[in-house]
Amino acid sequence: MLRIQTSLSTWSQERSMKWLVLLGLMAFSECIVKIPLRRVKTMRNTLSGKKMLNSFLKEHAYRLSQISFRASNLTIHPLRNIMDLLYVGKITIGTPPQELQVVFDTGSSDLLVPSINCLNPTKRPCSKQDKFKHHQSSTFRFTNDTFRIYVSAGTMRGVVAHDTVRIGDLVSTDQLFGLTSLETWFDMPIDGILGLNYPNTSFSGAIPIFDKLKNEGAFSEPVFAFYLSKYKQEGSVVMFGGVDHRYYKGELKWVPLIHPGEWSVHLDRISMRRKVIACSGGCKALVGTATSLILGPRTVVDNIQKHIGATPQCFEYFVSCSAVYALPSIIFTINGINYPVPARAYLVKNSRDQCYSPFQVNRVSPSAETWILGDIFLRKYFSVFDRGNDRIGLARAV
């Protein structure tokens, strides 16, 4: 059973734990792979000064239908592609700033980072690249609140604290976040998670960093967007407060959310060779940036594996890499619009030059027809998350 317990509140299984299951699934890729991370240079490093940055933003900012914003409020933050498995970006916490690499996650609402004192059950330090040294920050403050998160694979517990958090030029002072002191399962090549979901999914009840920045006027429009590159380590970005039109082709197609409060949309069907292979009566799809996979019900996922000729091996389904030239696109129809994903996009090559299928079982809702569209889908389609109008915009990525 999945459950989450804090000193503040208890949330529903599906909303509170979705991001943990997604990140846990990524750890199975290539039967557990540990990947070293490199530091990411911010845009401030790549442009010579504030004047040049403002000039760039004014030239390329795009005024969307029903979304108008001041170009100077658009913040573009670089992400690094880690072998097409996940995308990480740099943030800092504390005074003086301590740099951490995090996943920007649309499936959760909280900022979670490991404490310098974090241990696993064997009393060894938690396996993270960097940990937050709270005793070195002059702006750090503990609260009286603690949290404990349970998942099928283990436990995470810690305290809720305050400190200054920076995402590039965006600064959130006195930001609440989770500082983990014990982790029994979270073995990922990242330093933490920064949630971009609605406030109602917060495990601590704290206002998420996006909402806090929005309320403080850090950007004029409550939107953020992702451009995720394939193969290239550099080039991926998350942007806040507006949209840069150079990252997509054509017009954005807007899809209303099924439930304002989570990034879920109505999926009409999934088809291949003009035949519906899943979601025949319509179903729910969550758009998630914290997984490289496409997740669905077991029986339907097994059916898709048969359609593409995938065979199981070590938690994954493998396909001959030569099949990329023979297999057709898998088409996701959302709000009446077809979004094809070709075989060269949905067959992923690992470090051993094996190609595997990204379709796996949604372990949060294994029986219900609920899909999670992860990075395999989002690499093809630039995505805009519009909190002001409770909708998601999709367009073909450049």
Short mmCIF file of C-alpha atoms in Angstrom, two decimals:
data_model
loop_
_atom_site.label_atom_id
_atom_site.label_comp_id
_atom_site.label_asym_id
_atom_site.label_seq_id
_atom_site.Cartn_x
_atom_site.Cartn_y
_atom_site.Cartn_z
CA MET A 1 0.00 0.00 0.00
CA LEU A 2 1.22 3.48 -0.81
CA ARG A 3 0.73 6.08 1.85
CA ILE A 4 2.23 9.32 3.02
CA GLN A 5 2.26 10.60 6.57
CA THR A 6 3.27 14.01 7.87
CA SER A 7 2.67 16.04 10.97
CA LEU A 8 0.40 18.27 8.90
CA SER A 9 -1.85 16.09 6.77
CA THR A 10 -2.38 12.81 4.89
CA TRP A 11 -3.00 12.99 1.14
CA SER A 12 -4.51 10.59 -1.39
CA GLN A 13 -2.32 7.73 -2.65
CA GLU A 14 -2.44 8.65 -6.31
CA ARG A 15 -1.67 12.36 -5.95
CA SER A 16 0.86 12.24 -3.14
CA MET A 17 2.98 9.31 -4.31
CA LYS A 18 2.84 9.54 -8.09
CA TRP A 19 6.21 11.24 -8.45
CA LEU A 20 7.93 8.77 -6.14
CA VAL A 21 6.76 5.82 -8.19
CA LEU A 22 7.83 7.51 -11.42
CA LEU A 23 11.32 8.24 -10.17
CA GLY A 24 11.56 4.76 -8.72
CA LEU A 25 10.74 3.24 -12.09
CA MET A 26 13.59 5.14 -13.72
CA ALA A 27 16.03 3.35 -11.44
CA PHE A 28 15.20 0.06 -13.20
CA SER A 29 16.53 1.33 -16.53
CA GLU A 30 19.40 -0.88 -17.67
CA CYS A 31 18.93 -2.97 -14.47
CA ILE A 32 20.10 -0.10 -12.25
CA VAL A 33 22.63 2.29 -13.73
CA LYS A 34 24.55 4.98 -11.86
CA ILE A 35 25.40 7.95 -14.03
CA PRO A 36 27.80 10.76 -13.08
CA LEU A 37 26.43 14.29 -13.41
CA ARG A 38 28.25 17.33 -14.69
CA ARG A 39 27.64 20.88 -13.62
CA VAL A 40 25.30 23.02 -15.66
CA LYS A 41 26.17 26.57 -16.66
CA THR A 42 23.38 29.06 -16.19
CA MET A 43 22.31 31.47 -18.88
CA ARG A 44 24.06 34.19 -16.92
CA ASN A 45 27.36 32.44 -17.74
CA THR A 46 26.62 32.11 -21.46
CA LEU A 47 25.48 35.69 -22.08
CA SER A 48 27.61 38.74 -21.41
CA GLY A 49 25.58 40.66 -18.90
CA LYS A 50 22.01 41.59 -18.11
CA LYS A 51 21.70 43.93 -21.08
CA MET A 52 22.48 41.14 -23.54
CA LEU A 53 20.02 38.82 -21.79
CA ASN A 54 17.20 41.34 -21.96
CA SER A 55 17.95 41.95 -25.64
CA PHE A 56 17.74 38.23 -26.35
CA LEU A 57 14.43 37.84 -24.50
CA LYS A 58 12.81 40.84 -26.18
CA GLU A 59 13.80 39.52 -29.59
CA HIS A 60 12.51 35.98 -29.11
CA ALA A 61 9.63 36.19 -26.62
CA TYR A 62 6.29 35.26 -28.17
CA ARG A 63 2.94 36.75 -27.21
CA LEU A 64 0.49 33.85 -26.94
CA SER A 65 -3.27 33.97 -27.38
CA GLN A 66 -4.73 34.84 -23.97
CA ILE A 67 -1.22 35.07 -22.54
CA SER A 68 0.56 38.39 -22.52
CA PHE A 69 3.70 38.99 -20.54
CA ARG A 70 6.63 41.33 -20.16
CA ALA A 71 9.64 39.87 -21.94
CA SER A 72 11.86 40.85 -19.04
CA ASN A 73 9.91 38.41 -16.83
CA LEU A 74 10.75 35.39 -18.98
CA THR A 75 13.35 33.18 -17.30
CA ILE A 76 14.98 30.42 -19.35
CA HIS A 77 16.85 27.88 -17.25
CA PRO A 78 19.14 25.21 -18.77
CA LEU A 79 18.66 21.49 -18.18
CA ARG A 80 21.11 18.68 -18.85
CA ASN A 81 20.00 15.48 -20.58
CA ILE A 82 21.37 12.43 -18.74
CA MET A 83 21.42 9.68 -21.41
CA ASP A 84 17.74 10.32 -22.27
CA LEU A 85 16.81 8.97 -18.81
CA LEU A 86 16.17 12.24 -16.98
CA TYR A 87 16.78 15.98 -17.19
CA VAL A 88 18.44 17.89 -14.37
CA GLY A 89 18.88 21.58 -13.67
CA LYS A 90 20.90 23.57 -11.19
CA ILE A 91 19.39 25.38 -8.22
CA THR A 92 21.02 26.80 -5.11
CA ILE A 93 19.83 26.78 -1.52
CA GLY A 94 21.12 28.82 1.41
CA THR A 95 23.41 31.77 2.16
CA PRO A 96 26.03 31.53 0.79
CA PRO A 97 24.39 29.51 -2.03
CA GLN A 98 24.96 25.75 -2.20
CA GLU A 99 24.53 24.23 -5.64
CA LEU A 100 22.30 21.16 -6.16
CA GLN A 101 21.10 19.30 -9.26
CA VAL A 102 17.36 18.59 -9.25
CA VAL A 103 14.66 17.15 -11.47
CA PHE A 104 11.88 19.66 -12.24
CA ASP A 105 8.84 17.45 -11.66
CA THR A 106 5.27 18.18 -12.80
CA GLY A 107 4.01 15.25 -10.72
CA SER A 108 4.87 16.66 -7.29
CA SER A 109 4.66 19.97 -5.46
CA ASP A 110 7.53 19.93 -2.99
CA LEU A 111 11.22 20.67 -3.03
CA LEU A 112 13.11 17.72 -1.49
CA VAL A 113 16.87 17.59 -0.95
CA PRO A 114 19.06 15.38 1.25
CA SER A 115 20.60 16.64 4.47
CA ILE A 116 24.34 16.35 5.02
CA ASN A 117 23.32 14.04 7.89
CA CYS A 118 21.14 11.82 5.70
CA LEU A 119 21.67 8.08 6.29
CA ASN A 120 20.31 4.84 4.88
CA PRO A 121 19.34 1.89 7.13
CA THR A 122 22.93 0.57 7.07
CA LYS A 123 24.01 3.86 8.68
CA ARG A 124 25.88 4.85 5.54
CA PRO A 125 25.43 8.29 3.94
CA CYS A 126 22.57 8.55 1.44
CA SER A 127 23.95 7.98 -2.06
CA LYS A 128 23.64 11.44 -3.55
CA GLN A 129 26.14 13.53 -5.44
CA ASP A 130 25.66 16.58 -3.21
CA LYS A 131 23.83 17.16 0.07
CA PHE A 132 22.62 20.35 1.70
CA LYS A 133 24.81 21.54 4.57
CA HIS A 134 22.23 23.45 6.58
CA HIS A 135 24.72 24.44 9.30
CA GLN A 136 26.65 26.48 6.71
CA SER A 137 23.66 28.65 5.74
CA SER A 138 22.96 31.85 7.68
CA THR A 139 19.36 31.99 6.37
CA PHE A 140 18.39 28.41 7.27
CA ARG A 141 15.62 27.78 9.80
CA PHE A 142 14.10 24.53 11.04
CA THR A 143 10.35 24.16 11.60
CA ASN A 144 8.60 21.86 14.07
CA ASP A 145 7.16 19.78 11.24
CA THR A 146 8.47 16.40 10.15
CA PHE A 147 7.46 14.08 7.32
CA ARG A 148 7.60 10.39 6.59
CA ILE A 149 6.91 9.00 3.12
CA TYR A 150 6.13 5.33 2.54
CA VAL A 151 6.37 3.59 -0.82
CA SER A 152 6.44 -0.08 -1.78
CA ALA A 153 10.22 0.16 -2.25
CA GLY A 154 11.06 1.88 1.03
CA THR A 155 10.81 4.98 3.19
CA MET A 156 11.93 8.60 3.24
CA ARG A 157 11.73 10.83 6.28
CA GLY A 158 12.98 14.21 7.36
CA VAL A 159 12.10 17.71 8.49
CA VAL A 160 10.46 20.73 6.90
CA ALA A 161 12.74 23.78 6.85
CA HIS A 162 13.07 27.35 5.50
CA ASP A 163 15.84 28.87 3.40
CA THR A 164 16.55 30.96 0.31
CA VAL A 165 16.18 29.06 -2.98
CA ARG A 166 17.42 30.32 -6.35
CA ILE A 167 16.56 29.08 -9.84
CA GLY A 168 18.85 31.17 -12.01
CA ASP A 169 17.74 34.77 -11.46
CA LEU A 170 14.55 33.72 -9.64
CA VAL A 171 14.88 34.02 -5.86
CA SER A 172 12.45 32.67 -3.26
CA THR A 173 13.36 33.78 0.25
CA ASP A 174 12.17 31.88 3.31
CA GLN A 175 11.06 28.99 1.09
CA LEU A 176 9.70 25.86 2.79
CA PHE A 177 11.28 22.59 1.62
CA GLY A 178 11.84 19.03 2.77
CA LEU A 179 15.25 18.07 4.15
CA THR A 180 15.61 14.29 4.21
CA SER A 181 17.47 12.54 7.05
CA LEU A 182 16.70 8.89 6.20
CA GLU A 183 16.22 7.20 2.83
CA THR A 184 15.83 3.45 2.39
CA TRP A 185 15.24 3.35 -1.35
CA PHE A 186 15.98 6.62 -3.14
CA ASP A 187 19.11 5.67 -5.11
CA MET A 188 19.04 8.11 -8.02
CA PRO A 189 21.82 10.07 -9.77
CA ILE A 190 20.33 13.41 -8.70
CA ASP A 191 20.51 15.66 -5.66
CA GLY A 192 16.80 16.34 -5.27
CA ILE A 193 13.38 17.05 -6.73
CA LEU A 194 11.66 20.38 -7.36
CA GLY A 195 7.90 19.95 -7.72
CA LEU A 196 5.86 22.02 -10.19
CA ASN A 197 2.43 20.53 -9.50
CA TYR A 198 -0.52 22.33 -7.89
CA PRO A 199 -0.32 23.21 -4.16
CA ASN A 200 -2.96 20.64 -3.16
CA THR A 201 -0.50 17.78 -3.76
CA SER A 202 2.09 19.11 -1.31
CA PHE A 203 2.98 16.56 1.37
CA SER A 204 3.79 19.33 3.88
CA GLY A 205 1.05 21.82 3.06
CA ALA A 206 3.75 24.36 2.17
CA ILE A 207 3.25 26.72 -0.73
CA PRO A 208 5.31 25.37 -3.68
CA ILE A 209 8.17 27.47 -4.98
CA PHE A 210 6.39 28.23 -8.29
CA ASP A 211 3.32 29.58 -6.47
CA LYS A 212 5.43 31.59 -4.06
CA LEU A 213 7.39 33.20 -6.89
CA LYS A 214 4.16 33.89 -8.79
CA ASN A 215 2.53 35.52 -5.76
CA GLU A 216 5.59 37.69 -5.24
CA GLY A 217 5.49 38.95 -8.84
CA ALA A 218 8.62 37.19 -10.07
CA PHE A 219 6.84 36.66 -13.39
CA SER A 220 3.69 38.21 -14.78
CA GLU A 221 2.06 35.06 -16.17
CA PRO A 222 1.64 31.79 -14.20
CA VAL A 223 3.07 29.50 -16.89
CA PHE A 224 6.14 27.33 -17.29
CA ALA A 225 7.29 25.26 -20.25
CA PHE A 226 9.71 22.46 -21.18
CA TYR A 227 11.87 21.82 -24.21
CA LEU A 228 13.61 18.44 -23.90
CA SER A 229 16.34 17.49 -26.35
CA LYS A 230 17.14 13.95 -27.51
CA TYR A 231 20.70 12.58 -27.37
CA LYS A 232 22.27 16.01 -26.80
CA GLN A 233 23.39 16.71 -23.23
CA GLU A 234 22.95 20.46 -23.71
CA GLY A 235 20.06 22.45 -25.16
CA SER A 236 17.12 21.41 -22.96
CA VAL A 237 15.41 24.13 -20.94
CA VAL A 238 12.62 24.89 -18.51
CA MET A 239 11.18 28.41 -18.82
CA PHE A 240 9.10 30.40 -16.36
CA GLY A 241 6.68 33.28 -16.88
CA GLY A 242 6.33 33.00 -20.66
CA VAL A 243 7.22 31.03 -23.80
CA ASP A 244 10.05 31.35 -26.31
CA HIS A 245 8.59 30.45 -29.72
CA ARG A 246 11.94 29.34 -31.15
CA TYR A 247 11.59 26.01 -29.36
CA TYR A 248 8.55 24.76 -31.31
CA LYS A 249 6.93 24.72 -34.75
CA GLY A 250 3.40 25.74 -35.69
CA GLU A 251 0.79 26.77 -33.14
CA LEU A 252 0.30 25.58 -29.60
CA LYS A 253 -2.76 23.35 -29.21
CA TRP A 254 -4.40 23.90 -25.84
CA VAL A 255 -5.85 21.00 -23.85
CA PRO A 256 -8.02 21.65 -20.77
CA LEU A 257 -7.16 19.76 -17.62
CA ILE A 258 -9.52 17.01 -16.45
CA HIS A 259 -9.05 18.06 -12.83
CA PRO A 260 -7.56 21.46 -12.04
CA GLY A 261 -5.16 20.51 -9.31
CA GLU A 262 -3.07 18.05 -11.32
CA TRP A 263 -1.57 18.02 -14.81
CA SER A 264 -4.01 15.48 -16.29
CA VAL A 265 -5.74 15.60 -19.69
CA HIS A 266 -8.25 13.46 -21.55
CA LEU A 267 -6.58 10.98 -23.92
CA ASP A 268 -8.94 10.00 -26.75
CA ARG A 269 -7.07 6.86 -27.86
CA ILE A 270 -3.69 5.32 -28.67
CA SER A 271 -3.37 3.83 -32.15
CA MET A 272 -0.89 2.11 -34.44
CA ARG A 273 -1.31 1.27 -38.14
CA ARG A 274 -4.77 2.90 -37.98
CA LYS A 275 -5.83 0.43 -35.30
CA VAL A 276 -6.69 1.45 -31.73
CA ILE A 277 -4.35 -0.45 -29.42
CA ALA A 278 -5.16 1.26 -26.10
CA CYS A 279 -7.56 3.72 -24.46
CA SER A 280 -10.34 2.72 -26.85
CA GLY A 281 -13.06 4.47 -24.86
CA GLY A 282 -11.00 7.47 -23.83
CA CYS A 283 -8.95 7.65 -20.66
CA LYS A 284 -6.88 9.87 -18.41
CA ALA A 285 -3.27 10.87 -19.09
CA LEU A 286 -0.91 12.67 -16.74
CA VAL A 287 1.89 14.70 -18.31
CA GLY A 288 4.98 13.94 -16.25
CA THR A 289 8.52 15.31 -16.56
CA ALA A 290 10.09 13.07 -13.90
CA THR A 291 9.98 9.83 -15.88
CA SER A 292 11.56 8.89 -19.19
CA LEU A 293 8.82 6.30 -19.76
CA ILE A 294 5.23 6.00 -20.95
CA LEU A 295 3.24 4.19 -18.27
CA GLY A 296 -0.12 2.45 -18.54
CA PRO A 297 -2.20 -0.54 -17.34
CA ARG A 298 -0.46 -3.91 -17.35
CA THR A 299 -2.70 -5.73 -19.83
CA VAL A 300 -2.62 -2.85 -22.31
CA VAL A 301 1.12 -2.35 -21.97
CA ASP A 302 1.66 -6.08 -22.58
CA ASN A 303 -0.44 -5.76 -25.73
CA ILE A 304 1.69 -2.84 -26.99
CA GLN A 305 4.87 -4.85 -26.36
CA LYS A 306 3.49 -7.60 -28.61
CA HIS A 307 2.64 -5.07 -31.32
CA ILE A 308 6.22 -3.80 -31.43
CA GLY A 309 7.85 -7.21 -30.97
CA ALA A 310 9.39 -6.50 -27.56
CA THR A 311 10.65 -9.33 -25.32
CA PRO A 312 11.12 -9.10 -21.53
CA GLN A 313 14.53 -9.08 -19.86
CA CYS A 314 15.57 -7.70 -16.48
CA PHE A 315 12.60 -5.39 -15.79
CA GLU A 316 12.60 -4.09 -19.37
CA TYR A 317 11.30 -5.04 -22.81
CA PHE A 318 13.91 -5.12 -25.54
CA VAL A 319 13.44 -4.69 -29.30
CA SER A 320 15.93 -5.23 -32.12
CA CYS A 321 17.45 -1.86 -32.92
CA SER A 322 16.96 -2.55 -36.63
CA ALA A 323 13.19 -2.49 -35.99
CA VAL A 324 13.36 1.29 -35.84
CA TYR A 325 13.14 1.29 -39.66
CA ALA A 326 10.15 -1.08 -39.80
CA LEU A 327 7.91 -0.16 -36.89
CA PRO A 328 5.22 2.50 -37.44
CA SER A 329 4.50 5.53 -35.29
CA ILE A 330 2.37 5.18 -32.18
CA ILE A 331 -0.25 7.93 -32.24
CA PHE A 332 -1.63 9.58 -29.12
CA THR A 333 -4.88 11.44 -29.87
CA ILE A 334 -5.52 14.22 -27.36
CA ASN A 335 -8.49 16.58 -27.60
CA GLY A 336 -9.03 15.50 -31.22
CA ILE A 337 -5.41 16.18 -32.29
CA ASN A 338 -3.04 13.37 -33.33
CA TYR A 339 0.41 13.39 -31.75
CA PRO A 340 2.50 10.70 -33.49
CA VAL A 341 5.65 9.35 -31.83
CA PRO A 342 7.83 7.52 -34.41
CA ALA A 343 9.81 4.38 -33.64
CA ARG A 344 13.10 6.29 -33.64
CA ALA A 345 11.67 8.29 -30.73
CA TYR A 346 10.05 5.51 -28.69
CA LEU A 347 12.84 2.94 -29.03
CA VAL A 348 15.59 3.97 -26.64
CA LYS A 349 19.19 2.78 -26.93
CA ASN A 350 21.06 2.14 -23.69
CA SER A 351 24.80 2.25 -22.98
CA ARG A 352 25.18 -1.35 -24.19
CA ASP A 353 23.69 -0.45 -27.60
CA GLN A 354 20.49 -2.36 -26.82
CA CYS A 355 17.12 -0.85 -27.73
CA TYR A 356 14.29 -1.09 -25.23
CA SER A 357 10.63 -0.19 -25.15
CA PRO A 358 9.66 2.78 -22.93
CA PHE A 359 6.20 1.34 -22.25
CA GLN A 360 5.95 0.08 -18.67
CA VAL A 361 3.25 -0.62 -16.10
CA ASN A 362 1.77 2.31 -14.18
CA ARG A 363 2.22 0.93 -10.67
CA VAL A 364 0.21 3.74 -9.07
CA SER A 365 -2.97 2.76 -10.94
CA PRO A 366 -2.17 -0.68 -12.44
CA SER A 367 -5.81 -1.62 -13.14
CA ALA A 368 -7.35 1.72 -14.16
CA GLU A 369 -6.73 3.05 -17.68
CA THR A 370 -4.55 5.91 -16.54
CA TRP A 371 -1.49 6.78 -18.61
CA ILE A 372 1.55 8.85 -17.77
CA LEU A 373 3.20 10.57 -20.72
CA GLY A 374 6.84 11.08 -19.84
CA ASP A 375 9.92 12.33 -21.64
CA ILE A 376 9.56 9.97 -24.62
CA PHE A 377 6.45 11.96 -25.54
CA LEU A 378 7.71 15.36 -24.37
CA ARG A 379 10.89 15.20 -26.44
CA LYS A 380 8.65 15.28 -29.51
CA TYR A 381 6.26 17.92 -28.20
CA PHE A 382 7.13 21.20 -26.55
CA SER A 383 4.85 21.56 -23.52
CA VAL A 384 3.41 24.62 -21.78
CA PHE A 385 1.81 24.28 -18.33
CA ASP A 386 -0.67 27.14 -17.86
CA ARG A 387 -1.74 27.48 -14.23
CA GLY A 388 -3.76 30.61 -14.94
CA ASN A 389 -6.13 28.80 -17.31
CA ASP A 390 -5.77 25.18 -16.07
CA ARG A 391 -4.55 23.82 -19.39
CA ILE A 392 -1.55 22.35 -21.18
CA GLY A 393 -0.27 23.56 -24.55
CA LEU A 394 1.45 21.18 -26.99
CA ALA A 395 3.33 21.86 -30.22
CA ARG A 396 5.93 20.00 -32.26
CA ALA A 397 9.36 20.64 -30.79
CA VAL A 398 12.11 21.95 -33.07
#
